[in-house]
PDB file of C-alpha atoms in Angstrom:
ATOM      1  CA  MET I   1     -30.886  44.597  10.986  1.00  0.00           C
ATOM      2  CA  MET I   2     -30.797  45.225   6.981  1.00  0.00           C
ATOM      3  CA  MET I   3     -33.357  47.453   6.270  1.00  0.00           C
ATOM      4  CA  ASN I   4     -32.529  47.208   2.601  1.00  0.00           C
ATOM      5  CA  LEU I   5     -29.907  46.094  -0.367  1.00  0.00           C
ATOM      6  CA  PHE I   6     -27.461  49.199   0.229  1.00  0.00           C
ATOM      7  CA  SER I   7     -27.423  49.304   4.053  1.00  0.00           C
ATOM      8  CA  SER I   8     -24.688  46.799   3.877  1.00  0.00           C
ATOM      9  CA  PHE I   9     -22.106  49.270   3.105  1.00  0.00           C
ATOM     10  CA  ASP I  10     -22.965  51.198   5.994  1.00  0.00           C
ATOM     11  CA  PRO I  11     -19.857  52.502   7.842  1.00  0.00           C
ATOM     12  CA  SER I  12     -21.132  50.942  11.493  1.00  0.00           C
ATOM     13  CA  THR I  13     -18.985  48.052  13.749  1.00  0.00           C
ATOM     14  CA  SER I  14     -20.244  46.231  15.518  1.00  0.00           C
ATOM     15  CA  PHE I  15     -18.796  47.535  18.833  1.00  0.00           C
ATOM     16  CA  ASN I  16     -20.660  51.057  18.637  1.00  0.00           C
ATOM     17  CA  LEU I  17     -16.969  52.645  16.749  1.00  0.00           C
ATOM     18  CA  SER I  18     -17.309  53.282  13.773  1.00  0.00           C
ATOM     19  CA  LEU I  19     -13.044  51.864  12.502  1.00  0.00           C
ATOM     20  CA  ASN I  20     -14.832  51.377   9.134  1.00  0.00           C
ATOM     21  CA  TRP I  21     -13.118  54.698   7.315  1.00  0.00           C
ATOM     22  CA  MET I  22     -10.059  53.324   8.909  1.00  0.00           C
ATOM     23  CA  SER I  23      -9.686  50.771   5.814  1.00  0.00           C
ATOM     24  CA  THR I  24      -9.922  54.231   3.621  1.00  0.00           C
ATOM     25  CA  PHE I  25      -6.007  55.894   5.207  1.00  0.00           C
ATOM     26  CA  LEU I  26      -4.758  51.761   5.420  1.00  0.00           C
ATOM     27  CA  GLY I  27      -3.648  52.338   1.837  1.00  0.00           C
ATOM     28  CA  LEU I  28      -0.628  55.159   2.624  1.00  0.00           C
ATOM     29  CA  LEU I  29       0.762  52.340   5.601  1.00  0.00           C
ATOM     30  CA  LEU I  30       2.466  50.871   2.492  1.00  0.00           C
ATOM     31  CA  VAL I  31       4.028  54.558   1.100  1.00  0.00           C
ATOM     32  CA  PRO I  32       7.426  54.791   1.458  1.00  0.00           C
ATOM     33  CA  SER I  33       8.545  57.194   4.062  1.00  0.00           C
ATOM     34  CA  MET I  34      10.717  58.611   0.932  1.00  0.00           C
ATOM     35  CA  PHE I  35       7.540  59.524  -0.907  1.00  0.00           C
ATOM     36  CA  TRP I  36       6.610  61.780   2.123  1.00  0.00           C
ATOM     37  CA  LEU I  37      10.195  63.216   3.887  1.00  0.00           C
ATOM     38  CA  ILE I  38      12.876  64.434   1.978  1.00  0.00           C
ATOM     39  CA  PRO I  39      16.409  62.349   3.009  1.00  0.00           C
ATOM     40  CA  SER I  40      18.986  64.033   5.214  1.00  0.00           C
ATOM     41  CA  ARG I  41      22.651  64.157   5.103  1.00  0.00           C
ATOM     42  CA  TRP I  42      22.917  61.168   6.650  1.00  0.00           C
ATOM     43  CA  ASN I  43      20.175  59.317   4.498  1.00  0.00           C
ATOM     44  CA  TYR I  44      22.650  60.372   1.973  1.00  0.00           C
ATOM     45  CA  LEU I  45      25.196  58.968   3.046  1.00  0.00           C
ATOM     46  CA  TRP I  46      23.569  55.833   3.618  1.00  0.00           C
ATOM     47  CA  ILE I  47      22.976  55.647   0.722  1.00  0.00           C
ATOM     48  CA  LYS I  48      26.113  56.777  -0.969  1.00  0.00           C
ATOM     49  CA  ILE I  49      27.298  53.972   1.042  1.00  0.00           C
ATOM     50  CA  ASN I  50      25.289  50.752   0.532  1.00  0.00           C
ATOM     51  CA  LEU I  51      25.191  52.307  -3.760  1.00  0.00           C
ATOM     52  CA  THR I  52      29.331  52.063  -3.579  1.00  0.00           C
ATOM     53  CA  LEU I  53      29.756  48.355  -1.462  1.00  0.00           C
ATOM     54  CA  TYR I  54      26.827  46.832  -4.054  1.00  0.00           C
ATOM     55  CA  LYS I  55      28.910  47.870  -6.831  1.00  0.00           C
ATOM     56  CA  GLU I  56      32.647  46.198  -5.604  1.00  0.00           C
ATOM     57  CA  PHE I  57      30.422  43.586  -4.192  1.00  0.00           C
ATOM     58  CA  LYS I  58      28.550  42.999  -7.591  1.00  0.00           C
ATOM     59  CA  ILE I  59      32.224  42.460  -9.914  1.00  0.00           C
ATOM     60  CA  LEU I  60      33.891  40.349  -6.909  1.00  0.00           C
ATOM     61  CA  ASN I  61      30.582  38.074  -5.873  1.00  0.00           C
ATOM     62  CA  ASN I  62      28.842  36.002  -9.319  1.00  0.00           C
ATOM     63  CA  ILE I  63      26.161  34.507  -7.209  1.00  0.00           C
ATOM     64  CA  LYS I  64      22.656  36.600  -7.352  1.00  0.00           C
ATOM     65  CA  GLY I  65      20.983  37.441  -4.503  1.00  0.00           C
ATOM     66  CA  SER I  66      24.614  37.334  -2.683  1.00  0.00           C
ATOM     67  CA  THR I  67      25.146  41.024  -2.817  1.00  0.00           C
ATOM     68  CA  LEU I  68      22.499  42.225  -0.304  1.00  0.00           C
ATOM     69  CA  MET I  69      23.502  39.539   2.697  1.00  0.00           C
ATOM     70  CA  PHE I  70      27.280  41.361   2.119  1.00  0.00           C
ATOM     71  CA  ILE I  71      26.019  44.888   2.356  1.00  0.00           C
ATOM     72  CA  SER I  72      23.924  43.701   5.446  1.00  0.00           C
ATOM     73  CA  LEU I  73      26.701  41.771   7.245  1.00  0.00           C
ATOM     74  CA  PHE I  74      28.492  44.851   6.902  1.00  0.00           C
ATOM     75  CA  SER I  75      26.051  47.159   8.289  1.00  0.00           C
ATOM     76  CA  LEU I  76      25.684  44.477  11.210  1.00  0.00           C
ATOM     77  CA  ILE I  77      29.767  44.852  11.768  1.00  0.00           C
ATOM     78  CA  MET I  78      30.131  47.947  11.262  1.00  0.00           C
ATOM     79  CA  PHE I  79      26.562  48.453  14.045  1.00  0.00           C
ATOM     80  CA  ASN I  80      28.474  47.350  16.571  1.00  0.00           C
ATOM     81  CA  ASN I  81      31.427  48.753  16.399  1.00  0.00           C
ATOM     82  CA  PHE I  82      30.444  51.931  16.539  1.00  0.00           C
ATOM     83  CA  LEU I  83      28.454  50.863  19.828  1.00  0.00           C
ATOM     84  CA  GLY I  84      31.509  49.716  21.472  1.00  0.00           C
ATOM     85  CA  LEU I  85      33.507  52.684  21.085  1.00  0.00           C
ATOM     86  CA  PHE I  86      30.184  54.452  23.742  1.00  0.00           C
ATOM     87  CA  PRO I  87      30.925  54.038  27.483  1.00  0.00           C
ATOM     88  CA  TYR I  88      29.124  50.646  29.048  1.00  0.00           C
ATOM     89  CA  ILE I  89      28.158  49.105  25.758  1.00  0.00           C
ATOM     90  CA  PHE I  90      29.413  45.541  25.224  1.00  0.00           C
ATOM     91  CA  THR I  91      31.199  45.361  22.392  1.00  0.00           C
ATOM     92  CA  SER I  92      30.446  42.050  21.305  1.00  0.00           C
ATOM     93  CA  SER I  93      32.142  42.259  18.560  1.00  0.00           C
ATOM     94  CA  SER I  94      35.045  42.046  20.567  1.00  0.00           C
ATOM     95  CA  HIS I  95      34.893  38.532  21.666  1.00  0.00           C
ATOM     96  CA  LEU I  96      34.830  35.085  19.672  1.00  0.00           C
ATOM     97  CA  ILE I  97      31.321  33.482  19.961  1.00  0.00           C
ATOM     98  CA  MET I  98      30.349  36.314  18.073  1.00  0.00           C
ATOM     99  CA  THR I  99      32.351  37.158  14.861  1.00  0.00           C
ATOM    100  CA  LEU I 100      33.520  32.695  14.513  1.00  0.00           C
ATOM    101  CA  GLY I 101      29.295  33.024  14.745  1.00  0.00           C
ATOM    102  CA  LEU I 102      29.127  34.910  11.736  1.00  0.00           C
ATOM    103  CA  ALA I 103      32.208  33.895   9.465  1.00  0.00           C
ATOM    104  CA  LEU I 104      31.591  29.994  10.366  1.00  0.00           C
ATOM    105  CA  PRO I 105      28.049  29.789   9.242  1.00  0.00           C
ATOM    106  CA  LEU I 106      28.816  31.955   6.372  1.00  0.00           C
ATOM    107  CA  TRP I 107      32.492  29.127   5.925  1.00  0.00           C
ATOM    108  CA  ILE I 108      30.184  26.032   5.656  1.00  0.00           C
ATOM    109  CA  SER I 109      27.738  27.418   3.531  1.00  0.00           C
ATOM    110  CA  PHE I 110      29.975  28.356   0.704  1.00  0.00           C
ATOM    111  CA  MET I 111      31.710  24.479   0.849  1.00  0.00           C
ATOM    112  CA  PHE I 112      28.911  23.036   0.292  1.00  0.00           C
ATOM    113  CA  TYR I 113      27.516  25.035  -2.191  1.00  0.00           C
ATOM    114  CA  GLY I 114      31.135  24.909  -4.592  1.00  0.00           C
ATOM    115  CA  TRP I 115      31.167  21.170  -3.561  1.00  0.00           C
ATOM    116  CA  ILE I 116      27.621  20.093  -4.448  1.00  0.00           C
ATOM    117  CA  ASN I 117      27.712  22.692  -7.332  1.00  0.00           C
ATOM    118  CA  ASN I 118      31.176  23.420  -8.551  1.00  0.00           C
ATOM    119  CA  MET I 119      33.298  19.865  -7.494  1.00  0.00           C
ATOM    120  CA  THR I 120      35.600  20.542 -10.328  1.00  0.00           C
ATOM    121  CA  HIS I 121      36.254  23.477  -9.734  1.00  0.00           C
ATOM    122  CA  MET I 122      36.801  22.711  -6.108  1.00  0.00           C
ATOM    123  CA  PHE I 123      39.373  20.254  -6.829  1.00  0.00           C
ATOM    124  CA  ALA I 124      41.063  22.747  -9.116  1.00  0.00           C
ATOM    125  CA  HIS I 125      41.466  24.822  -6.818  1.00  0.00           C
ATOM    126  CA  LEU I 126      43.423  22.934  -3.899  1.00  0.00           C
ATOM    127  CA  VAL I 127      46.239  23.097  -7.038  1.00  0.00           C
ATOM    128  CA  PRO I 128      47.841  25.563  -8.598  1.00  0.00           C
ATOM    129  CA  GLN I 129      48.479  26.193 -11.919  1.00  0.00           C
ATOM    130  CA  GLY I 130      52.025  25.339 -13.222  1.00  0.00           C
ATOM    131  CA  THR I 131      52.568  23.667  -9.578  1.00  0.00           C
ATOM    132  CA  PRO I 132      55.099  20.925 -10.423  1.00  0.00           C
ATOM    133  CA  PRO I 133      54.039  17.127 -10.247  1.00  0.00           C
ATOM    134  CA  ILE I 134      56.572  16.680  -7.257  1.00  0.00           C
ATOM    135  CA  LEU I 135      54.862  19.452  -5.083  1.00  0.00           C
ATOM    136  CA  MET I 136      50.668  18.405  -6.266  1.00  0.00           C
ATOM    137  CA  PRO I 137      50.597  16.076  -2.953  1.00  0.00           C
ATOM    138  CA  PHE I 138      52.413  19.108  -0.811  1.00  0.00           C
ATOM    139  CA  MET I 139      50.397  21.658  -2.410  1.00  0.00           C
ATOM    140  CA  VAL I 140      47.132  19.875  -2.379  1.00  0.00           C
ATOM    141  CA  CYS I 141      47.671  19.916   2.042  1.00  0.00           C
ATOM    142  CA  ILE I 142      48.976  22.698   2.017  1.00  0.00           C
ATOM    143  CA  GLU I 143      45.763  24.470   0.035  1.00  0.00           C
ATOM    144  CA  THR I 144      43.608  22.095   2.448  1.00  0.00           C
ATOM    145  CA  ILE I 145      44.444  23.445   5.520  1.00  0.00           C
ATOM    146  CA  SER I 146      44.489  26.976   3.709  1.00  0.00           C
ATOM    147  CA  ASN I 147      41.006  26.816   3.431  1.00  0.00           C
ATOM    148  CA  MET I 148      40.249  25.364   7.135  1.00  0.00           C
ATOM    149  CA  ILE I 149      41.699  28.199   9.050  1.00  0.00           C
ATOM    150  CA  ARG I 150      39.429  30.583   6.749  1.00  0.00           C
ATOM    151  CA  PRO I 151      36.888  31.045   9.467  1.00  0.00           C
ATOM    152  CA  GLY I 152      39.400  30.796  12.238  1.00  0.00           C
ATOM    153  CA  THR I 153      41.170  33.797  10.610  1.00  0.00           C
ATOM    154  CA  LEU I 154      38.879  35.835   9.529  1.00  0.00           C
ATOM    155  CA  ALA I 155      37.035  35.399  13.348  1.00  0.00           C
ATOM    156  CA  VAL I 156      40.327  36.137  15.238  1.00  0.00           C
ATOM    157  CA  ARG I 157      40.996  39.462  12.787  1.00  0.00           C
ATOM    158  CA  LEU I 158      37.555  40.972  13.784  1.00  0.00           C
ATOM    159  CA  MET I 159      38.229  39.879  17.751  1.00  0.00           C
ATOM    160  CA  ALA I 160      41.280  41.061  17.996  1.00  0.00           C
ATOM    161  CA  ASN I 161      41.424  44.155  16.392  1.00  0.00           C
ATOM    162  CA  MET I 162      38.760  44.819  18.426  1.00  0.00           C
ATOM    163  CA  MET I 163      39.847  44.187  21.464  1.00  0.00           C
ATOM    164  CA  ALA I 164      42.665  45.339  21.142  1.00  0.00           C
ATOM    165  CA  GLY I 165      42.120  49.607  20.555  1.00  0.00           C
ATOM    166  CA  HIS I 166      40.077  48.613  23.319  1.00  0.00           C
ATOM    167  CA  LEU I 167      42.064  47.149  26.606  1.00  0.00           C
ATOM    168  CA  LEU I 168      44.088  50.204  25.327  1.00  0.00           C
ATOM    169  CA  MET I 169      42.448  52.667  25.858  1.00  0.00           C
ATOM    170  CA  THR I 170      41.904  50.866  29.165  1.00  0.00           C
ATOM    171  CA  LEU I 171      45.044  51.092  30.814  1.00  0.00           C
ATOM    172  CA  LEU I 172      45.678  54.548  29.850  1.00  0.00           C
ATOM    173  CA  GLY I 173      42.718  55.227  31.163  1.00  0.00           C
ATOM    174  CA  ASN I 174      43.557  53.462  35.082  1.00  0.00           C
ATOM    175  CA  THR I 175      46.643  55.518  35.056  1.00  0.00           C
ATOM    176  CA  GLY I 176      44.650  58.863  35.144  1.00  0.00           C
ATOM    177  CA  PRO I 177      44.770  58.946  39.001  1.00  0.00           C
ATOM    178  CA  MET I 178      48.194  59.043  39.786  1.00  0.00           C
ATOM    179  CA  LEU I 179      49.821  61.248  36.795  1.00  0.00           C
ATOM    180  CA  SER I 180      50.531  64.963  37.105  1.00  0.00           C
ATOM    181  CA  MET I 181      48.274  67.455  35.796  1.00  0.00           C
ATOM    182  CA  MET I 182      50.362  67.962  32.347  1.00  0.00           C
ATOM    183  CA  MET I 183      50.423  64.154  31.903  1.00  0.00           C
ATOM    184  CA  ILE I 184      46.710  64.235  32.390  1.00  0.00           C
ATOM    185  CA  ASN I 185      46.382  66.770  29.140  1.00  0.00           C
ATOM    186  CA  LEU I 186      48.638  64.241  27.319  1.00  0.00           C
ATOM    187  CA  LEU I 187      46.524  61.056  28.288  1.00  0.00           C
ATOM    188  CA  ILE I 188      43.363  63.072  27.422  1.00  0.00           C
ATOM    189  CA  ILE I 189      45.174  64.155  23.609  1.00  0.00           C
ATOM    190  CA  ALA I 190      46.778  60.326  23.311  1.00  0.00           C
ATOM    191  CA  GLN I 191      42.895  58.722  23.834  1.00  0.00           C
ATOM    192  CA  ILE I 192      41.257  61.097  21.842  1.00  0.00           C
ATOM    193  CA  MET I 193      43.094  59.640  19.085  1.00  0.00           C
ATOM    194  CA  LEU I 194      42.631  57.133  20.266  1.00  0.00           C
ATOM    195  CA  MET I 195      38.917  57.279  19.718  1.00  0.00           C
ATOM    196  CA  ILE I 196      39.941  58.373  16.138  1.00  0.00           C
ATOM    197  CA  LEU I 197      41.855  55.475  15.417  1.00  0.00           C
ATOM    198  CA  GLU I 198      39.020  53.146  16.588  1.00  0.00           C
ATOM    199  CA  THR I 199      36.597  54.837  15.002  1.00  0.00           C
ATOM    200  CA  ALA I 200      38.601  54.359  11.440  1.00  0.00           C
ATOM    201  CA  VAL I 201      39.472  50.838  12.445  1.00  0.00           C
ATOM    202  CA  SER I 202      35.160  50.281  13.213  1.00  0.00           C
ATOM    203  CA  ILE I 203      34.765  50.472   9.640  1.00  0.00           C
ATOM    204  CA  ILE I 204      37.790  49.274   8.238  1.00  0.00           C
ATOM    205  CA  GLN I 205      37.592  45.621   9.921  1.00  0.00           C
ATOM    206  CA  ALA I 206      33.992  45.687   8.507  1.00  0.00           C
ATOM    207  CA  TYR I 207      34.678  46.029   5.434  1.00  0.00           C
ATOM    208  CA  VAL I 208      37.896  44.335   5.751  1.00  0.00           C
ATOM    209  CA  PHE I 209      35.620  41.501   6.688  1.00  0.00           C
ATOM    210  CA  THR I 210      33.111  41.438   4.363  1.00  0.00           C
ATOM    211  CA  VAL I 211      35.499  41.545   0.812  1.00  0.00           C
ATOM    212  CA  LEU I 212      37.361  38.614   2.632  1.00  0.00           C
ATOM    213  CA  SER I 213      34.006  36.948   2.776  1.00  0.00           C
ATOM    214  CA  THR I 214      33.765  38.198  -0.372  1.00  0.00           C
ATOM    215  CA  LEU I 215      35.985  37.450  -2.997  1.00  0.00           C
ATOM    216  CA  TYR I 216      35.722  33.554  -0.279  1.00  0.00           C
ATOM    217  CA  SER I 217      32.344  32.948  -2.017  1.00  0.00           C
ATOM    218  CA  SER I 218      34.043  34.109  -5.309  1.00  0.00           C
ATOM    219  CA  GLU I 219      36.328  30.464  -5.356  1.00  0.00           C
ATOM    220  CA  VAL I 220      33.080  28.830  -5.107  1.00  0.00           C
ATOM    221  CA  ASN I 221      31.612  29.567  -7.845  1.00  0.00           C
TER     222      ASN I 221
END
């Protein structure tokens, strides 16, 4: 029961627990963590990578808002590639269903965007400049086929590169029990070198996939 006009502002609730004062601190949830925490070296490294990718993708592509999408795509692929380097963790990027699931929707969306908004530009891409008239029908067929196999080449390139290194490391590792002590030492050194190579491949393949996707999107704009 309200005793006076101002009692409606009292900090009380219906379940005998005063939580109204908690609203004072709800605004802190909206403050970015960068305001409170000093960024670590990993944060600075990740920010530097994102800024470098942003500058490069912005030059390659003119579609507004797509740069963030390609940076997110790079992060997703690189994260999955790195996870596959740890023991007993499934490497999703070494399977065609995952890589094709990334490449095919991108290619389809680029094709829809290009043919709906820039149909003349898309037709001009089918015949390279300076092509003799007698070769134009063949060039149209060749360019059409090369355009249609782009999602397949993107998917297979990523899948094959990720699978090849893992397969080689597995085959070498299975020969360990049958080797002598000296050969095992050489095998360990070879496995360490392969692990370093696979770490580089994880970054490079994510970068190649993203840059090629960016170049394909720039052709439809």
